[in-house]
Short mmCIF file of C-alpha atoms and ligand atoms in Angstrom, two decimals:
data_model
loop_
_atom_site.label_atom_id
_atom_site.label_comp_id
_atom_site.label_asym_id
_atom_site.label_seq_id
_atom_site.Cartn_x
_atom_site.Cartn_y
_atom_site.Cartn_z
CA MET A 1 85.02 125.54 102.50
CA ALA A 2 86.67 128.10 104.51
CA ILE A 3 86.73 128.05 108.32
CA PRO A 4 83.91 130.59 109.29
CA PRO A 5 85.23 133.32 111.83
CA ALA A 6 83.41 132.41 115.09
CA ASN A 7 81.79 136.08 115.19
CA LYS A 8 82.97 138.66 112.77
CA ASP A 9 81.44 141.51 115.02
CA LYS A 10 84.00 140.77 117.82
CA LYS A 11 87.45 142.16 117.00
CA PHE A 12 89.10 139.61 119.00
CA LEU A 13 87.63 136.82 117.02
CA ARG A 14 88.42 138.11 113.57
CA LEU A 15 90.87 135.27 112.36
CA ALA A 16 93.81 135.71 109.93
CA ASP A 17 92.60 135.52 106.16
CA ARG A 18 95.24 132.89 105.85
CA LEU A 19 92.83 130.40 107.63
CA SER A 20 90.31 130.81 105.08
CA TYR A 21 92.76 129.81 102.28
CA VAL A 22 92.87 126.39 103.50
CA PRO A 23 89.88 124.20 103.08
CA THR A 24 88.37 122.37 106.27
CA TYR A 25 89.15 118.65 106.40
CA ILE A 26 86.19 116.93 105.15
CA PHE A 27 87.24 114.19 107.33
CA ALA A 28 86.73 116.04 110.39
CA LYS A 29 82.96 115.50 110.68
CA LEU A 30 83.30 111.76 110.08
CA ASP A 31 86.02 111.76 112.75
CA ALA A 32 83.59 113.13 115.35
CA GLU A 33 81.00 110.76 114.25
CA LYS A 34 83.70 107.98 114.75
CA GLN A 35 84.21 109.10 118.31
CA GLU A 36 80.58 109.19 119.19
CA LEU A 37 80.29 105.59 118.02
CA GLN A 38 83.57 104.85 120.21
CA LYS A 39 82.08 106.50 123.20
CA LYS A 40 78.85 104.18 122.91
CA ASN A 41 81.31 101.21 123.05
CA ILE A 42 80.82 100.22 119.68
CA ASP A 43 83.87 98.47 118.09
CA VAL A 44 85.06 100.71 115.22
CA ILE A 45 87.99 99.18 113.13
CA ASP A 46 89.68 102.35 112.85
CA LEU A 47 91.51 102.43 109.36
CA SER A 48 91.50 106.00 108.92
CA LEU A 49 94.89 107.85 109.85
CA GLY A 50 98.31 106.34 108.74
CA SER A 51 99.09 105.96 112.39
CA PRO A 52 101.33 102.79 112.66
CA ASP A 53 100.00 100.34 115.27
CA LEU A 54 103.26 98.45 115.64
CA PRO A 55 105.70 99.12 118.88
CA SER A 56 108.33 101.69 118.61
CA PRO A 57 111.69 100.00 118.69
CA GLY A 58 113.04 98.84 122.22
CA VAL A 59 116.52 100.15 121.72
CA VAL A 60 114.83 103.76 121.26
CA ILE A 61 112.89 103.60 124.33
CA ASP A 62 115.82 102.43 126.29
CA GLU A 63 117.80 105.28 125.01
CA CYS A 64 114.83 107.62 125.73
CA ILE A 65 114.50 106.72 129.39
CA LYS A 66 118.49 107.07 129.85
CA SER A 67 118.29 110.45 128.28
CA LEU A 68 115.25 111.57 130.43
CA LYS A 69 117.82 111.16 133.22
CA ASP A 70 120.44 113.21 131.78
CA PRO A 71 120.07 116.83 132.89
CA THR A 72 121.82 118.42 130.01
CA ASN A 73 118.89 117.41 127.91
CA TYR A 74 116.64 119.86 130.07
CA ARG A 75 117.90 122.90 128.31
CA TYR A 76 116.86 124.35 124.89
CA PRO A 77 118.19 122.06 122.01
CA PRO A 78 121.06 123.40 119.62
CA PHE A 79 118.75 125.32 117.13
CA ARG A 80 120.01 123.33 114.16
CA GLY A 81 119.88 120.09 116.14
CA GLN A 82 122.02 117.66 117.92
CA THR A 83 125.37 116.97 116.05
CA LYS A 84 125.09 113.20 116.87
CA PHE A 85 121.46 113.22 115.55
CA LYS A 86 122.54 114.81 112.05
CA GLU A 87 125.71 112.67 111.77
CA ALA A 88 123.67 109.51 112.50
CA ALA A 89 121.10 110.62 109.80
CA ALA A 90 123.44 111.29 107.13
CA ASP A 91 125.49 107.94 107.71
CA TRP A 92 122.01 106.51 107.32
CA MET A 93 121.51 107.93 104.05
CA LYS A 94 124.94 107.16 103.09
CA ARG A 95 124.38 103.38 104.12
CA ARG A 96 120.97 103.22 102.40
CA PHE A 97 121.53 105.18 99.08
CA SER A 98 125.06 105.52 99.03
CA ILE A 99 124.60 109.47 99.31
CA GLU A 100 127.39 111.58 100.96
CA LEU A 101 125.87 114.51 103.01
CA ASN A 102 127.44 117.19 105.10
CA PRO A 103 125.55 116.61 108.38
CA GLU A 104 125.96 120.47 109.49
CA SER A 105 124.80 122.03 106.35
CA GLU A 106 122.72 119.20 104.45
CA ILE A 107 120.37 117.94 107.26
CA LEU A 108 118.06 119.38 109.48
CA PRO A 109 116.21 117.71 112.28
CA LEU A 110 112.56 118.36 112.29
CA SER A 111 109.52 117.74 114.74
CA GLY A 112 107.96 115.47 111.99
CA SER A 113 107.89 115.77 108.29
CA LYS A 114 104.68 117.71 108.54
CA GLU A 115 105.95 120.37 110.29
CA GLY A 116 108.95 120.92 107.87
CA ILE A 117 106.76 120.52 104.57
CA THR A 118 104.57 123.49 106.02
CA HIS A 119 107.57 125.45 107.18
CA LEU A 120 109.35 125.15 103.85
CA ALA A 121 106.33 126.65 101.81
CA LEU A 122 106.42 129.25 104.64
CA ALA A 123 110.00 130.02 103.60
CA MET A 124 109.64 129.68 99.88
CA ILE A 125 106.16 130.80 98.76
CA ASN A 126 104.91 134.39 98.18
CA PRO A 127 101.34 135.22 97.65
CA GLY A 128 100.52 134.35 94.17
CA ASP A 129 103.50 131.76 93.72
CA ILE A 130 102.78 128.22 92.29
CA THR A 131 103.48 124.95 93.90
CA ILE A 132 103.04 121.81 91.61
CA VAL A 133 101.42 118.88 93.65
CA PRO A 134 100.56 115.56 92.34
CA SER A 135 97.07 114.90 93.10
CA PRO A 136 95.59 113.04 95.18
CA TYR A 137 98.05 114.38 97.79
CA TYR A 138 99.16 114.12 101.26
CA PRO A 139 97.45 117.40 102.41
CA VAL A 140 100.30 118.88 104.01
CA HIS A 141 101.94 119.09 100.36
CA ALA A 142 99.12 121.60 99.58
CA ARG A 143 98.32 123.26 102.50
CA GLY A 144 101.72 125.16 103.41
CA THR A 145 101.56 126.91 100.06
CA LEU A 146 98.01 127.76 100.59
CA LEU A 147 98.55 129.08 103.96
CA ALA A 148 101.52 131.21 102.43
CA GLY A 149 98.86 132.81 99.99
CA GLY A 150 100.20 130.61 97.11
CA GLN A 151 98.36 128.49 94.65
CA ILE A 152 98.54 124.90 93.77
CA HIS A 153 98.68 123.35 90.45
CA GLU A 154 97.18 119.89 90.92
CA LEU A 155 98.65 117.26 88.42
CA PRO A 156 96.35 114.42 88.24
CA LEU A 157 97.51 110.99 89.28
CA LEU A 158 95.22 108.56 87.47
CA GLY A 159 94.63 104.80 87.93
CA LYS A 160 95.25 104.29 83.77
CA ASN A 161 98.82 105.66 84.50
CA LYS A 162 99.74 103.76 87.51
CA PHE A 163 99.02 107.00 89.46
CA LEU A 164 102.20 108.68 88.07
CA PRO A 165 102.14 112.10 86.92
CA GLU A 166 102.31 112.79 83.24
CA LEU A 167 105.11 115.61 83.30
CA GLU A 168 104.37 116.57 79.74
CA SER A 169 100.75 117.77 80.66
CA ILE A 170 102.31 120.52 82.74
CA PRO A 171 101.71 123.68 80.89
CA LYS A 172 104.66 125.62 80.16
CA GLU A 173 103.42 128.79 82.12
CA ILE A 174 102.95 126.86 85.34
CA LEU A 175 106.45 125.54 85.01
CA ASP A 176 107.95 128.79 84.39
CA LYS A 177 106.02 130.34 87.33
CA ALA A 178 106.11 127.32 89.94
CA LYS A 179 108.44 127.56 92.72
CA LEU A 180 108.22 124.27 94.49
CA PHE A 181 107.26 120.58 92.93
CA PHE A 182 106.29 117.80 95.47
CA ILE A 183 106.86 114.27 94.77
CA SER A 184 106.04 111.31 97.19
CA PHE A 185 106.65 107.84 96.03
CA PRO A 186 105.77 105.27 97.60
CA ASN A 187 102.87 107.30 97.66
CA ASN A 188 100.08 108.27 100.09
CA PRO A 189 97.25 107.55 99.48
CA THR A 190 97.70 105.47 96.16
CA GLY A 191 100.36 103.10 97.10
CA ALA A 192 102.15 104.08 93.79
CA ILE A 193 105.67 103.55 93.36
CA CYS A 194 108.15 105.20 90.59
CA ASP A 195 111.40 104.17 89.14
CA PHE A 196 114.56 105.80 89.01
CA THR A 197 113.91 107.01 85.38
CA PHE A 198 111.18 108.98 86.53
CA LEU A 199 113.25 110.54 89.25
CA GLU A 200 115.89 111.47 86.72
CA LYS A 201 113.13 112.93 84.30
CA ILE A 202 111.61 115.13 87.03
CA THR A 203 115.21 116.50 88.29
CA ARG A 204 115.89 117.40 84.79
CA LEU A 205 112.46 119.27 84.49
CA CYS A 206 113.06 121.07 87.82
CA ILE A 207 116.45 121.74 86.79
CA LYS A 208 115.52 123.32 83.53
CA HIS A 209 112.75 125.39 85.02
CA GLU A 210 114.59 126.34 88.23
CA ILE A 211 111.99 124.75 90.41
CA VAL A 212 112.98 123.37 93.93
CA LEU A 213 112.20 119.71 94.13
CA VAL A 214 110.59 118.45 97.42
CA SER A 215 110.66 114.75 97.72
CA ASP A 216 108.61 113.26 100.58
CA LEU A 217 110.11 109.99 101.22
CA ALA A 218 108.19 109.07 104.20
CA TYR A 219 107.78 105.35 103.17
CA SER A 220 111.21 104.68 101.70
CA GLU A 221 111.32 101.40 103.81
CA LEU A 222 107.69 100.29 103.33
CA THR A 223 107.80 98.70 99.88
CA PHE A 224 106.67 95.43 98.75
CA ASP A 225 107.30 92.45 96.53
CA ASN A 226 110.88 93.23 96.86
CA PHE A 227 110.83 96.72 95.39
CA VAL A 228 113.53 99.07 96.57
CA ALA A 229 112.77 102.86 96.51
CA SER A 230 115.38 105.20 95.49
CA SER A 231 116.23 108.71 96.77
CA ILE A 232 115.83 111.70 94.75
CA LEU A 233 119.33 112.64 95.95
CA GLN A 234 120.72 109.61 94.30
CA VAL A 235 120.02 111.31 90.77
CA LYS A 236 123.00 113.06 89.47
CA GLY A 237 122.79 117.08 89.99
CA ALA A 238 119.86 116.78 92.08
CA LYS A 239 121.30 118.26 95.19
CA ASP A 240 121.47 121.43 93.22
CA ILE A 241 117.63 121.86 93.23
CA ALA A 242 116.27 119.12 95.60
CA VAL A 243 115.41 118.40 99.27
CA GLU A 244 114.19 115.22 100.42
CA PHE A 245 112.01 114.95 103.62
CA HIS A 246 112.48 111.48 105.68
CA THR A 247 110.55 110.71 108.90
CA LEU A 248 110.98 108.20 111.68
CA SER A 249 107.16 107.69 112.09
CA LYS A 250 106.38 105.09 109.57
CA THR A 251 109.75 102.96 109.34
CA TYR A 252 110.24 102.96 113.01
CA SER A 253 106.56 103.31 114.20
CA MET A 254 107.62 106.40 115.88
CA ALA A 255 104.51 108.89 114.68
CA GLY A 256 103.95 109.74 118.29
CA TRP A 257 107.54 110.89 119.09
CA ARG A 258 107.44 113.65 116.60
CA ILE A 259 110.95 113.46 114.57
CA ALA A 260 112.08 113.43 111.21
CA PHE A 261 114.82 115.04 109.04
CA VAL A 262 115.39 117.06 105.86
CA ALA A 263 118.40 116.37 103.81
CA GLY A 264 119.77 117.87 100.47
CA ASN A 265 120.28 121.39 99.20
CA LYS A 266 121.90 123.71 101.71
CA ASP A 267 120.26 126.86 100.76
CA VAL A 268 116.66 125.40 100.65
CA ILE A 269 117.54 123.81 104.11
CA ASN A 270 118.73 127.46 105.22
CA ALA A 271 115.56 128.91 104.16
CA LEU A 272 113.61 126.44 106.20
CA TYR A 273 115.89 126.83 109.22
CA GLU A 274 115.48 130.47 108.86
CA ILE A 275 111.58 130.14 109.50
CA LYS A 276 112.04 127.39 112.19
CA THR A 277 114.38 129.66 114.25
CA ASN A 278 111.20 132.25 114.30
CA THR A 279 108.88 129.31 115.40
CA ASP A 280 110.50 126.76 117.65
CA TYR A 281 113.41 125.62 119.46
CA GLY A 282 113.91 122.28 117.49
CA VAL A 283 113.03 118.83 118.38
CA CYS A 284 113.09 117.89 122.16
CA ASN A 285 116.59 116.84 123.15
CA ILE A 286 115.47 113.49 124.46
CA VAL A 287 113.80 112.63 121.61
CA GLN A 288 116.92 113.44 119.39
CA SER A 289 118.98 111.45 121.49
CA ALA A 290 116.68 108.45 121.65
CA SER A 291 116.44 108.62 117.79
CA VAL A 292 120.01 108.16 117.03
CA GLN A 293 119.31 104.70 118.18
CA ALA A 294 116.82 103.98 115.54
CA PHE A 295 119.29 104.60 112.56
CA SER A 296 121.53 101.97 113.82
CA ILE A 297 118.87 99.22 113.57
CA PRO A 298 119.83 96.87 110.88
CA PHE A 299 117.70 97.58 107.58
CA SER A 300 116.94 93.69 107.59
CA GLU A 301 114.42 94.76 110.36
CA HIS A 302 112.74 97.20 108.07
CA LYS A 303 112.07 94.33 105.65
CA LYS A 304 110.36 92.62 108.34
CA THR A 305 107.98 95.48 109.03
CA ALA A 306 107.40 95.88 105.34
CA ARG A 307 106.60 92.27 105.26
CA ILE A 308 103.95 92.82 107.94
CA TYR A 309 102.34 95.62 105.88
CA GLN A 310 102.69 93.51 102.71
CA GLU A 311 100.82 90.67 104.20
CA ARG A 312 97.99 92.94 105.55
CA ARG A 313 97.79 94.26 102.17
CA ASP A 314 97.42 90.91 100.55
CA VAL A 315 94.70 89.68 103.29
CA MET A 316 92.63 92.64 102.45
CA LEU A 317 92.87 92.57 98.64
CA GLN A 318 91.95 88.83 98.29
CA LYS A 319 88.86 89.46 100.21
CA LEU A 320 88.04 92.84 98.43
CA ILE A 321 88.47 90.94 95.18
CA LYS A 322 85.70 88.51 96.24
CA LEU A 323 83.41 91.62 96.75
CA GLY A 324 83.83 92.74 93.40
CA TRP A 325 86.90 95.11 93.59
CA ASN A 326 89.57 94.79 90.92
CA ILE A 327 92.48 97.11 92.24
CA PRO A 328 96.00 96.76 91.42
CA LYS A 329 98.41 96.06 94.23
CA PRO A 330 99.86 99.09 95.85
CA GLY A 331 103.82 98.70 95.57
CA GLY A 332 104.52 100.54 98.85
CA ALA A 333 103.33 102.70 101.60
CA MET A 334 100.28 101.43 104.11
CA TYR A 335 97.02 101.95 102.27
CA ILE A 336 94.58 100.71 99.90
CA TRP A 337 92.98 103.17 97.60
CA LEU A 338 89.74 101.93 97.09
CA PRO A 339 87.45 102.88 93.94
CA VAL A 340 83.98 103.93 95.41
CA PRO A 341 81.10 101.90 94.02
CA LYS A 342 79.09 103.50 91.26
CA LYS A 343 75.81 104.13 93.50
CA TYR A 344 77.57 106.46 95.66
CA LYS A 345 77.98 110.20 94.41
CA THR A 346 80.87 111.16 96.52
CA SER A 347 83.74 109.49 98.57
CA PHE A 348 82.20 111.11 101.90
CA ASP A 349 78.96 109.25 101.22
CA PHE A 350 80.75 105.87 100.71
CA SER A 351 82.83 106.46 103.89
CA HIS A 352 79.97 107.61 105.65
CA ASP A 353 78.36 104.16 105.10
CA LEU A 354 81.32 102.15 105.95
CA LEU A 355 81.35 104.00 109.21
CA HIS A 356 77.80 103.51 110.12
CA LYS A 357 76.94 100.55 108.50
CA ALA A 358 80.19 98.16 108.89
CA HIS A 359 81.93 100.49 111.71
CA VAL A 360 84.82 100.77 109.69
CA ALA A 361 86.75 104.28 109.62
CA THR A 362 88.46 105.26 106.66
CA ILE A 363 89.11 108.71 104.90
CA PRO A 364 87.00 110.06 101.63
CA GLY A 365 89.37 110.41 98.73
CA GLY A 366 88.03 113.97 98.33
CA SER A 367 90.53 114.80 101.48
CA PHE A 368 93.23 114.22 99.24
CA GLY A 369 92.51 116.88 96.62
CA THR A 370 90.36 117.02 93.36
CA TYR A 371 91.73 113.82 91.85
CA GLY A 372 90.82 111.78 95.04
CA GLU A 373 87.38 111.75 94.72
CA GLY A 374 85.97 108.48 93.43
CA TYR A 375 88.19 106.64 96.03
CA VAL A 376 88.34 106.03 100.00
CA ARG A 377 91.75 105.45 101.84
CA ILE A 378 92.09 102.22 104.10
CA ALA A 379 95.01 102.66 106.28
CA LEU A 380 96.43 99.07 107.00
CA VAL A 381 96.94 99.95 110.82
CA ASP A 382 95.50 97.04 112.51
CA LYS A 383 96.36 93.09 112.37
CA LYS A 384 95.39 90.86 109.61
CA GLU A 385 92.35 89.44 111.72
CA ARG A 386 90.86 92.66 112.43
CA LEU A 387 91.29 93.83 108.47
CA ALA A 388 89.78 90.70 107.39
CA LEU A 389 86.94 91.38 109.76
CA ALA A 390 86.61 94.99 108.23
CA VAL A 391 86.03 93.23 104.92
CA ASP A 392 83.61 90.64 106.43
CA ARG A 393 81.46 93.39 107.81
CA MET A 394 81.53 95.31 104.60
CA GLU A 395 80.00 92.33 102.85
CA LYS A 396 77.27 91.77 105.46
CA ALA A 397 76.46 95.41 105.13
CA GLY A 398 76.06 95.16 101.53
CA LEU A 399 78.97 97.48 100.72
CA VAL A 400 80.44 95.76 98.04
CA TYR A 401 81.67 96.84 94.54
CA GLN A 402 79.21 97.39 91.59
CA SER A 403 80.29 99.31 88.68
C1 PLP B 1 103.63 111.37 102.49
C2 PLP B 1 103.79 111.78 104.03
N1 PLP B 1 104.63 112.41 104.72
C3 PLP B 1 104.47 113.02 105.72
C4 PLP B 1 103.73 112.56 106.79
C5 PLP B 1 103.87 112.88 108.15
O1 PLP B 1 105.01 112.46 108.54
P1 PLP B 1 105.41 113.16 110.36
O2 PLP B 1 104.87 112.10 111.10
O3 PLP B 1 107.08 112.92 110.00
O4 PLP B 1 104.95 114.41 110.37
C6 PLP B 1 102.90 111.57 106.53
C7 PLP B 1 101.85 111.00 107.19
O5 PLP B 1 101.05 110.28 107.03
C8 PLP B 1 102.97 111.08 105.07
O6 PLP B 1 101.89 110.30 104.49
#
């Protein structure tokens, strides 16, 4: 599992121990194989990474071009981020969730949520500390803690519980020791959503046990069938213990721009800021300036984006049902969490066959933690027609569900 040092005999190649704490991505091998196929001009339908295929908003691109010509943007950005970005983000949170936030102390721009989440763990976790992570998980929720020398407690998300965690199952000694507790609904990879009562319950638990509650709300606007996601910061008292990560990668199809923000408890945000002042200068000025425009896009536009993913979900599910699968409809995010047919020993084996026999790239569920095994994740990041073609190819290759 651990990354082997290239050559232990050579001092300059002895890697930091922390690199051995994080497992190698089991997807890495399949990704290399996917690239080999693509080099041979094989048409691989790539449904592996959750990297949106839709265009970034025109208003953001226009502002970016303008900002590129503004020489004040060529200097280092302010450490704590541009005031206009933070004000626009706070205003977005107010319009969307009716939450009041101080832009200076309760908002911090990030070079993507991934960066912020990892740095938050480095700011909060000492060797031996525990982070509670619902599993399957977006890998970064675990990796920051592991890099910091901490341990994760995997809380199972099971199909029989609609992929929601059973909070009562967490042992008291884990709750007493835990420093961080991650939640992320709509969920990657399962597509599960949670209601407000769940958010209230988990907030109470974290307040009681003095745990920092970290909500990763990457898919707040990508919800289906008229469901509206809530923010943890809408729960009374949550700001005492919670922070929430919001990214522009998914809602605005801006994954390549690398911009997000964290909102919530100012002490936790300060801790993250302390780490960041030691590792970077903040988000590129041009990207921050351009992103302000994204926040002014009417929410009705996000509904249109969500509808595109919902249609993709429906097209794929209908066809998968014909191949024997019986899976509940994901309530949000941009994935289908597909059970592996019984004849396969591991999710990797099934993903491998999907790639080589159907030329469809997916991610094996085992990449998402212990409780991801037994599934593969399909990202809905191509047009409906291509998604339908992917399932047709599966049928042709005999990759159907047999229990
Ligand atoms: C739950 C979740 N959080 C965060 C991210 C990454 O966000 P960013 O692009 O802002 O780093 C992803 C990407 O897939 C995700 O699924």
